[in-house]
Every structure is written in C-alpha cells, then in structure tokens.
XYZ file of C-alpha atoms in Angstrom:
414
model
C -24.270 77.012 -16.352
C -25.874 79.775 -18.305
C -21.849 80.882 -19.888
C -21.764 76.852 -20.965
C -24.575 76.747 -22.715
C -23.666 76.337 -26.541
C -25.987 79.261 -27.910
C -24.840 81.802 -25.067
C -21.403 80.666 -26.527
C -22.273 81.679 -30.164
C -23.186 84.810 -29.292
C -20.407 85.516 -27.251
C -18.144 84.979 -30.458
C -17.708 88.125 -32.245
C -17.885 86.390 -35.692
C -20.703 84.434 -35.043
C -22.787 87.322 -33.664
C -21.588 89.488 -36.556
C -22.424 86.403 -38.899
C -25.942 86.168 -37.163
C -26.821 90.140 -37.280
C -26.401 90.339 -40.949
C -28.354 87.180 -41.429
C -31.108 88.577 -39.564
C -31.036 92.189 -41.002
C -30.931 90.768 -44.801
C -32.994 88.002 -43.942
C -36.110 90.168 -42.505
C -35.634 92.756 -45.916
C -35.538 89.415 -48.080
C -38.754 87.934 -46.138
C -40.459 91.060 -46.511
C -39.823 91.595 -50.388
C -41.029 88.158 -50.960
C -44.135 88.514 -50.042
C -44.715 92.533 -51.249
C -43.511 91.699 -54.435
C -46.355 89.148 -55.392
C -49.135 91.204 -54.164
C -47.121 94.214 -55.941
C -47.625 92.392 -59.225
C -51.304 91.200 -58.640
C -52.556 94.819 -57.753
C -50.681 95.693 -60.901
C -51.961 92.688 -63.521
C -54.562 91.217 -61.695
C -53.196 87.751 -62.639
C -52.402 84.905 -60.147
C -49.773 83.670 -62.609
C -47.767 86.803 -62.747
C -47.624 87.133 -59.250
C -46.341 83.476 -58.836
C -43.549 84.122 -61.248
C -41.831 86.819 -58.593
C -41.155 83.681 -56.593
C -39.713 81.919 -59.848
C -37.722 85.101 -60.855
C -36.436 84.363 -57.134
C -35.488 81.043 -56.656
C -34.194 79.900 -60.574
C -30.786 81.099 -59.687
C -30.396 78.317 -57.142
C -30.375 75.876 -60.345
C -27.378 77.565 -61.234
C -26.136 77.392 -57.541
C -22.804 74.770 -58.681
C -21.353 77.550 -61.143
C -22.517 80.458 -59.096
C -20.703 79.215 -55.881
C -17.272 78.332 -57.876
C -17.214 82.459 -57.442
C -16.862 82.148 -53.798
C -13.484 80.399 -54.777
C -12.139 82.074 -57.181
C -11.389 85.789 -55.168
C -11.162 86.703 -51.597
C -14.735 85.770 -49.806
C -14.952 88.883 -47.825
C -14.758 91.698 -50.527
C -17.223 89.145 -52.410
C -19.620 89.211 -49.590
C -19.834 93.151 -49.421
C -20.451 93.184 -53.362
C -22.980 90.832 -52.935
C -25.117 92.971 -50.223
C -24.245 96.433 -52.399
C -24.752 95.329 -55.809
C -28.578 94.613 -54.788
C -28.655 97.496 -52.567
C -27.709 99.575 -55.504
C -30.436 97.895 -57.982
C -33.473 98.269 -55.666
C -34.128 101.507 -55.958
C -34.969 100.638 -59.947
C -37.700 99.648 -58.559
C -39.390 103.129 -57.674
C -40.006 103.735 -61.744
C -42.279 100.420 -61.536
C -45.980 101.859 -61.451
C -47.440 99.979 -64.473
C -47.805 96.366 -66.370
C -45.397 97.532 -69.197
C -42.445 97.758 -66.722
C -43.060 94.834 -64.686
C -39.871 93.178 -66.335
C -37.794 95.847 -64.439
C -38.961 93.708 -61.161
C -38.679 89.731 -63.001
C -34.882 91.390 -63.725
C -33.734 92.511 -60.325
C -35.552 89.783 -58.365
C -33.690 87.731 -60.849
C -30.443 89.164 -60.261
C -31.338 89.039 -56.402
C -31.949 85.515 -56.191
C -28.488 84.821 -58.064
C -26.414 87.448 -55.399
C -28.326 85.266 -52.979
C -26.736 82.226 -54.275
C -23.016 83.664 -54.123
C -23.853 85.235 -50.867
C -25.006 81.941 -48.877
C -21.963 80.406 -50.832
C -19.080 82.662 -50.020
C -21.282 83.202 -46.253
C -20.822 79.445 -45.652
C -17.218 79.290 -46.285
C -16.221 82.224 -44.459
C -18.233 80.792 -41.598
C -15.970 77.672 -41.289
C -13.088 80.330 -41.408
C -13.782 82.442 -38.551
C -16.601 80.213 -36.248
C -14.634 78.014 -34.168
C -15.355 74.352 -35.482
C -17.236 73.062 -32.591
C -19.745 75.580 -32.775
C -20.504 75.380 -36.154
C -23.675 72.882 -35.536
C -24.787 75.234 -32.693
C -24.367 78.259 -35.228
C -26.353 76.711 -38.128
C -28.859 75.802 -35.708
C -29.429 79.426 -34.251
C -29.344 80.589 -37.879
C -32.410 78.549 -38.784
C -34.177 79.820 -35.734
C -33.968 83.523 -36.549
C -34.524 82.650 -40.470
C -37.606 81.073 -39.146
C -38.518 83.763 -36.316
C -37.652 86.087 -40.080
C -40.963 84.386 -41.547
C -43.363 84.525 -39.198
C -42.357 88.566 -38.281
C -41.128 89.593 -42.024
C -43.931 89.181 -44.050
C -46.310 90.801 -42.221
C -44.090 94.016 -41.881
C -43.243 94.281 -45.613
C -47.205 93.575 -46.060
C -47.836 96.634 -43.626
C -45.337 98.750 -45.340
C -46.280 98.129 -48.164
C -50.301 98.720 -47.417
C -49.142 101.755 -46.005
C -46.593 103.488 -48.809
C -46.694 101.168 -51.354
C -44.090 98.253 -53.275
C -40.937 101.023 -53.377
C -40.801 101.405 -49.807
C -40.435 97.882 -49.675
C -37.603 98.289 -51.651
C -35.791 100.817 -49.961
C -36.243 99.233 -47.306
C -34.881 96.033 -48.140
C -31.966 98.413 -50.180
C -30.934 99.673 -46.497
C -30.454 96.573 -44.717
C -28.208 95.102 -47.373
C -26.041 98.223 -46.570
C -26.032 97.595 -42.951
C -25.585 93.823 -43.754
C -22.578 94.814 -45.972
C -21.163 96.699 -42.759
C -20.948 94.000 -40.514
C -19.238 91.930 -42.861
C -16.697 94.472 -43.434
C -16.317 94.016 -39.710
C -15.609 90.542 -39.698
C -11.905 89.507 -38.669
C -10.398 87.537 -41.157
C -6.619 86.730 -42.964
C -7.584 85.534 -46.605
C -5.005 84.636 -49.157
C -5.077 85.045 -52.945
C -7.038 81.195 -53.795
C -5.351 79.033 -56.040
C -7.404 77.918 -59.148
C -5.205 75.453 -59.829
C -5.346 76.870 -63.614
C -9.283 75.793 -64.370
C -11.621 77.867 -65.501
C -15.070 78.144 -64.100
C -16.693 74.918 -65.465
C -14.055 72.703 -64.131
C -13.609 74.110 -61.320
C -17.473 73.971 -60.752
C -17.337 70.121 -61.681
C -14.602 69.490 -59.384
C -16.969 71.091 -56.400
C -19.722 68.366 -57.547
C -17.443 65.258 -57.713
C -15.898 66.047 -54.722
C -19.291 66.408 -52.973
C -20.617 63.426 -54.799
C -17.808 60.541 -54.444
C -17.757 61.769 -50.477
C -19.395 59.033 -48.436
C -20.305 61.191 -45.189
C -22.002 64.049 -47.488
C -23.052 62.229 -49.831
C -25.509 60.324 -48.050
C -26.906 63.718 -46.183
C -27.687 65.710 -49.025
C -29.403 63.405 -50.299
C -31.510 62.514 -47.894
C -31.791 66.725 -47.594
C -33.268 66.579 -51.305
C -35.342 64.111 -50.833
C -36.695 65.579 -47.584
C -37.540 68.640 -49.235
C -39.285 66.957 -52.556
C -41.654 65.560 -50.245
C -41.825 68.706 -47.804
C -42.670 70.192 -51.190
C -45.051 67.515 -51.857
C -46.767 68.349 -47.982
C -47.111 71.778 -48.674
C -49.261 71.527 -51.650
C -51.507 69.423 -49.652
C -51.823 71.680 -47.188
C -55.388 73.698 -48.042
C -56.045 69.882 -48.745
C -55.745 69.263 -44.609
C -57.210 72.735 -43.821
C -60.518 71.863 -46.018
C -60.622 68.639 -44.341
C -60.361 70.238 -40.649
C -63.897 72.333 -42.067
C -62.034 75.460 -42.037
C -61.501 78.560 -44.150
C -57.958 78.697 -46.107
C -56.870 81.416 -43.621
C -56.745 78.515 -41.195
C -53.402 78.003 -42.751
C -51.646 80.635 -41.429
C -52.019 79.326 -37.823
C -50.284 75.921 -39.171
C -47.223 77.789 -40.800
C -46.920 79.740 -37.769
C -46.485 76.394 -35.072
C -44.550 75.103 -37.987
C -42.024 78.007 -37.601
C -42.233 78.047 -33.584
C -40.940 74.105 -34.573
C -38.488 74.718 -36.448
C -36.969 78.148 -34.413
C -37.056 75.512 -31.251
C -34.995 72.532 -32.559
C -32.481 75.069 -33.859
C -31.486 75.779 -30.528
C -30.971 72.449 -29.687
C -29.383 71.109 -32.802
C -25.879 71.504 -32.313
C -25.309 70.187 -28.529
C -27.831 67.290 -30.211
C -25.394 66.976 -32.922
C -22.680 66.682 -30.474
C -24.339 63.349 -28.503
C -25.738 61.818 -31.515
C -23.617 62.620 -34.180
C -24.913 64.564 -38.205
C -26.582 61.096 -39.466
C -28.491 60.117 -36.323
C -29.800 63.423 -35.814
C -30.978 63.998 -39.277
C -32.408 60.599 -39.397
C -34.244 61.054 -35.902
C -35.567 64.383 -37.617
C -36.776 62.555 -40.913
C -38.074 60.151 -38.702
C -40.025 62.888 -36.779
C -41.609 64.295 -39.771
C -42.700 61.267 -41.282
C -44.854 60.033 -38.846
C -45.972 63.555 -38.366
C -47.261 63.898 -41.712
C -48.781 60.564 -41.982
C -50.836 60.880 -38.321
C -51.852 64.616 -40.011
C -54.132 62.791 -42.223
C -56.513 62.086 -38.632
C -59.514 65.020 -39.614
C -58.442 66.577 -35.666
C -57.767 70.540 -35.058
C -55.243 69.133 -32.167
C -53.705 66.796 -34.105
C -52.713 69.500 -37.103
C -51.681 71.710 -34.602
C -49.114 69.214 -32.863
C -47.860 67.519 -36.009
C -47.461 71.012 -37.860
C -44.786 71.964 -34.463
C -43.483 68.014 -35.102
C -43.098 68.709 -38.997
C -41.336 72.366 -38.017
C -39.159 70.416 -35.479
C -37.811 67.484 -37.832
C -37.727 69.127 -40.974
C -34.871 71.831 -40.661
C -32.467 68.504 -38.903
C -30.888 67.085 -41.844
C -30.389 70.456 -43.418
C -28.282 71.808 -40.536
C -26.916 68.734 -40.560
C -25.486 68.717 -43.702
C -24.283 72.011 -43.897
C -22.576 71.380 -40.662
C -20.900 68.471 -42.164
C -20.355 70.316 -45.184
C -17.810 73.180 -43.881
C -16.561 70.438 -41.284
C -15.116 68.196 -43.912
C -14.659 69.981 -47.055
C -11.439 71.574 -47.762
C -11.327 75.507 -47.842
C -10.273 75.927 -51.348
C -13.156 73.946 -52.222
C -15.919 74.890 -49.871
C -17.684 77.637 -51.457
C -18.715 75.666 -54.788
C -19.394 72.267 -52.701
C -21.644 74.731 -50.457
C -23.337 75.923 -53.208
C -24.020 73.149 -55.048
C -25.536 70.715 -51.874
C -27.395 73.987 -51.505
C -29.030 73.078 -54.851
C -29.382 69.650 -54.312
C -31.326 70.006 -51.176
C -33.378 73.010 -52.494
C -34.554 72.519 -55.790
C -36.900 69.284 -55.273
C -38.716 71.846 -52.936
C -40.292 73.162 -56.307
C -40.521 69.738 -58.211
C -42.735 68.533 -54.708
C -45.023 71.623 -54.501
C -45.497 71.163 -58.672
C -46.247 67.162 -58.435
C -48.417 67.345 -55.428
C -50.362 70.351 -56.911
C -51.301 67.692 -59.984
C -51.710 64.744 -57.290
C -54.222 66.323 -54.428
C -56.570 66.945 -57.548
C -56.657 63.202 -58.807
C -56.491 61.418 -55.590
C -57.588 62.079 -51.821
C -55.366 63.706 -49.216
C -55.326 61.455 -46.530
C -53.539 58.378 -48.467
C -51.037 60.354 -49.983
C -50.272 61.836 -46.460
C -49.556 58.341 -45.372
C -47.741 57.177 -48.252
C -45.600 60.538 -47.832
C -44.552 59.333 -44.392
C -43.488 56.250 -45.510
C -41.717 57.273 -47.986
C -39.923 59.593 -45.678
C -39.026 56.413 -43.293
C -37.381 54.749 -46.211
C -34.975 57.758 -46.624
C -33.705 57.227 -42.574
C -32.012 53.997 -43.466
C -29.083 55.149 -45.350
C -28.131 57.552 -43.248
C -28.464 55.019 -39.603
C -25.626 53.124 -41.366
C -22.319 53.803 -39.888
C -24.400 56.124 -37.620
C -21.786 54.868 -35.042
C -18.648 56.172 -37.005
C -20.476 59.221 -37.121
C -21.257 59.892 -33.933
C -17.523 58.916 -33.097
C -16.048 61.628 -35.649
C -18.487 64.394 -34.461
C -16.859 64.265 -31.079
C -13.265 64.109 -32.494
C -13.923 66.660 -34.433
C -15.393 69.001 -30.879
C -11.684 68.542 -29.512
C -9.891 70.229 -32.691
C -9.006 73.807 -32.438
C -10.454 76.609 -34.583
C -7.134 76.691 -36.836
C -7.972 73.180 -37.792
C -10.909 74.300 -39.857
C -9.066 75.646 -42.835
C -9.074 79.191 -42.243
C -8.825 81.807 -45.803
C-alpha cells in the first residue's frame, strides 16, 4: 500500500524529486535571507522602516510577474532556469562590501533583482513541471511542495538568524549564494526535449497580454484565481490582526511565534493530502472546502481562548494553502505549453499581491475598530468567495478524473 500512496509516488519520479530538492535547497537560503536581511538593516540604521523595505525590495517584482513570466516563453525553460539560480548566486557575494548606512542600496538592488529572478524562476519552474511530472501527479506534487516551503519557514529563519548572530549578514549571503549553485545543478539534471518556442512574431507586451486574456476569458481558472486573490487579501487582512488576537489572549507578542508555527504544521499537513483530495473532489470543491475551513476558523478565533487560537491557527494553516495548489494545479493542467509560463506568472500575481494590500488595510483597520468584529466579518466575507467556485463543482470533479487517466505525453511536453 505504502508504493500506492501518491507522495511515495512523487518521490519515486526522478523529476519530481529533482524538482522538490532544488525547491527545498533554494527555498531554505531564500527563507533564511528574508529574515537576516531585515535585522541586517536595523542593526545598521536603527529604523523599523528601513528594515521593512528589504521585504518590499523583495516582493515588488511579483507586480511585474505578467511581463516577467512572458520570458519563460520566449527561450528554452531549462537553460533559463540555471541563469536564474546563477545570476543571483553570482550577485550575493556584493553583499560582503555592505558594512555601513551609505551602502545599504547595494542590498535594496540585489534583493530587488532577487525577487524579479524569483519571478522568472517560479514561472519557467511551473512550466517545466507540467513538462516532465506526469499529469496525474501534478496536484500531489504542488501539494508536497507547499509542505516543505512551509517545513522551509518554520526551520529557515531561525538558521539564517543563528548564522547570522554568529558571523554576521555576508555569511548569510554566501550561504544562500551556494545553494542557488546546487539548485542550478539539479536542474541541469532534469530530463527534458525542449524545442525552439514559437513567438508567433509578438514582442514582449503582446505576448504578455495574450498570457492575461487567455487566463482571464478561461472559465475553470478564472474563477480559482480569483478566489486565490481574494483569499490572500483577507489572509493579509488576518495577519495584521494577529498581535491584535495575541494581546487579547493576555500574552506577550512573542506568543505569536507559537501561532505561525501550528499555522505551518497546517499547512505542511494538508499538502500531503491535497492531491489524492483533489482527485475525489475535484480543484473547485477542494479549494472551496479550504476557504470554507478558514473562514470559520478566523471568525471562531475572535473567542479570547489559548485552545481555541491554537486549533483555528492549524485550521487557518490547513485551508489556506487549498485554493492555491489548486489553481496552480489547474493552471499547468489546462493551459497550453507555449503559453504556460506567462499565464503562470501572471495568476501568480493575481493571487499574491492582495497579500500586501490586506496586511496594509488591516494595519489602518485594527487601530480604528476592535478585533473581534472584524474577525467575524473576515469569515464571512471569506464564505461569500466559496460560492463561485461550488458552481459546476460537478463538471469539475468529472474533468479532474478524466484528466488522472491521460498519459504524461498529454501534458504538452517542451
């Protein structure tokens, strides 16, 4: 039974395992950096802003993440992914000459220019994916992915906080420099035919607007990254609230910590599950059962209990990752090949971004108004976003298991 059991056979793949290692190895330097680099920058200024603005420096390339990803189209994904993992590799160690305020823009720059490889990475990544991962074990792959990104967080930051404790932000960077290199090296190991892609003769812009409309005028994707967007506006909204519920419980802030780490033990445990639950239920139903999950999670979060935080922040961890594997799943399932890397990059964006609109609008809102009511009016509006995607939930369901009965060829290989 053990052999049959869907995440046993994603590791017995040798592309998904590859896939998974390198995830893993960048994913832990990435985690790691995060967190070093802010505290890098407030030992250095002293100022809470300028330490904030690593994360921006980070994370504004995903705005961009409809042009970037038309890259992952326009040459051979492979050769893109290696350049992706050794052009950062190669900038880190620029960070070494930062000692000082006067060269903190050397770090804005290359976290900058990290965030945008990350972009083109996840992009030309989630493409080759569908290429080499045999198509009914794409759900189960996703899945496992989000567990070790999540077992990544809770391990991660605490070893690039030690390391850098210990020898300071460059070591950090070195070290995040050397597992981009061994990243890079499993991908060169990855087993792939590619052919030259056809542009069809557009340039970048239309081919990056032909990635959105496609994506937008599709009625199975459309509906799921949508409801990913809006579940991660008001996941941003949640998290700002969070010291909100922690005060509330009578504790110190550092009582937060034990929240985001049951949140992560969530959210590693329904990635193991998610693609055989994908399989019975079918990409809407089990992103709407997730929603579902999360809203009345962070409504009942509002009752002023240490067991009740502690059970709805697993229940938040469990629902909230559903509708984003679901949609990427659905994503490389029914998007052509010559398309997949923009239309990957660009739900990316649309289910990303709110994140920072949510934690910027509930920052202003748990100042004017009490927690507990906008917890509750945050689960409902999460409930409202489930009904959408129930309809045709049938059809759904139907085409998932169609689609387990196709062979790997069928998933537009490069």
């Amino acid at each position: 039974m053990t052999k049959n059991w869907s995440v046993v056979r994603v590791l017995r793949d040798r592309g998904a395992a590859i896939f998974l290692t390198a995830s893993v190895i960048s994913g832990f330097g990435t985690s790691a950096l995060w967190l070093a680099a802010g505290v890098w920058v407030k030992d250095l200024t002293g100022s809470n802003g300028a330490a904030a603005l690593t994360v921006l420096a980070l994370w504004a390339p995903t705005l961009a993440g409809p042009l970037l990803g038309a890259l992952a189209d326009r040459v051979r994904r492979r050769p893109l992914l290696l350049a992706v993992n050794l052009g950062p590799a190669a900038l880190l160690p620029v960070l070494l000459v930062v000692g000082s305020p006067g060269r903190l823009w050397l770090l804005y720059t290359v976290l900058f220019v990290y965030g945008a490889a990350a972009v083109v990475a996840d992009a030309a990544e989630s493409a080759l994916v569908a290429a080499v991962v045999p198509v009914g074990l794409l759900g189960d792959f996703n899945g496992l992915r989000t567990t070790t990104t999540e077992g990544m967080k809770l391990v991660a930051p605490l070893a690039g906080a030690g390391v850098y404790a210990a020898y300071g932000g460059p070591a950090v960077a070195l070290l995040d420099a050397a597992g981009f290199v061994c990243a890079a090296g499993l991908y060169a190991c990855v087993r792939v035919h590619e052919g030259r892609p056809r542009t069809g003769g557009r340039g970048l812009r239309g081919g990056t607007a032909e990635g959105v409309r496609f994506l937008w005028g599709h009625p199975s994707l459309r509906p799921l990254v949508v409801a990913g967007g809006t579940t991660m506006l008001c996941a941003g909204l949640n998290g700002a609230l969070l010291y909100a519920v922690v005060e509330g419980l009578g504790h110190s802030p550092a009582y937060a910590g034990a929240l985001y780490a049951v949140q992560g033990a969530g959210s590693a445990t329904v990635g193991l599950l998610s693609g055989a639950a994908m399989r019975r239920f079918g990409e809407r139903r089990f992103a709407a059962c997730g929603i579902a999950l999360t809203a009345v999670a962070v409504a009942v979060r509002a009752a002023p209990s240490d067991a009740v935080a502690l059970v709805c922040a697993a229940a938040i961890g469990a629902g909230l990752p559903c509708v984003l594997i679901a949609a990427l799943t659905a994503v490389q399932r029914e998007t052509p090949d010559a398309l997949l890397g923009r239309v990957a990059a660009t739900a990316g964006t649309l289910m990303y971004a709110p994140n920072a609109v949510g934690l910027a609008l509930g920052a202003a809102l748990v100042e004017l108004l009490p927690y507990q009511p906008l917890l509750v009016a945050l689960g409902l509006v999460r409930l409202v976003t489930v009904v959408p995607l129930l309809r045709g939930g049938a059809q759904r369901a139907a085409s998932a298991s169609r689609t387990d009965a196709r062979s790997p060829s069928d998933a537009s290989p490069a």
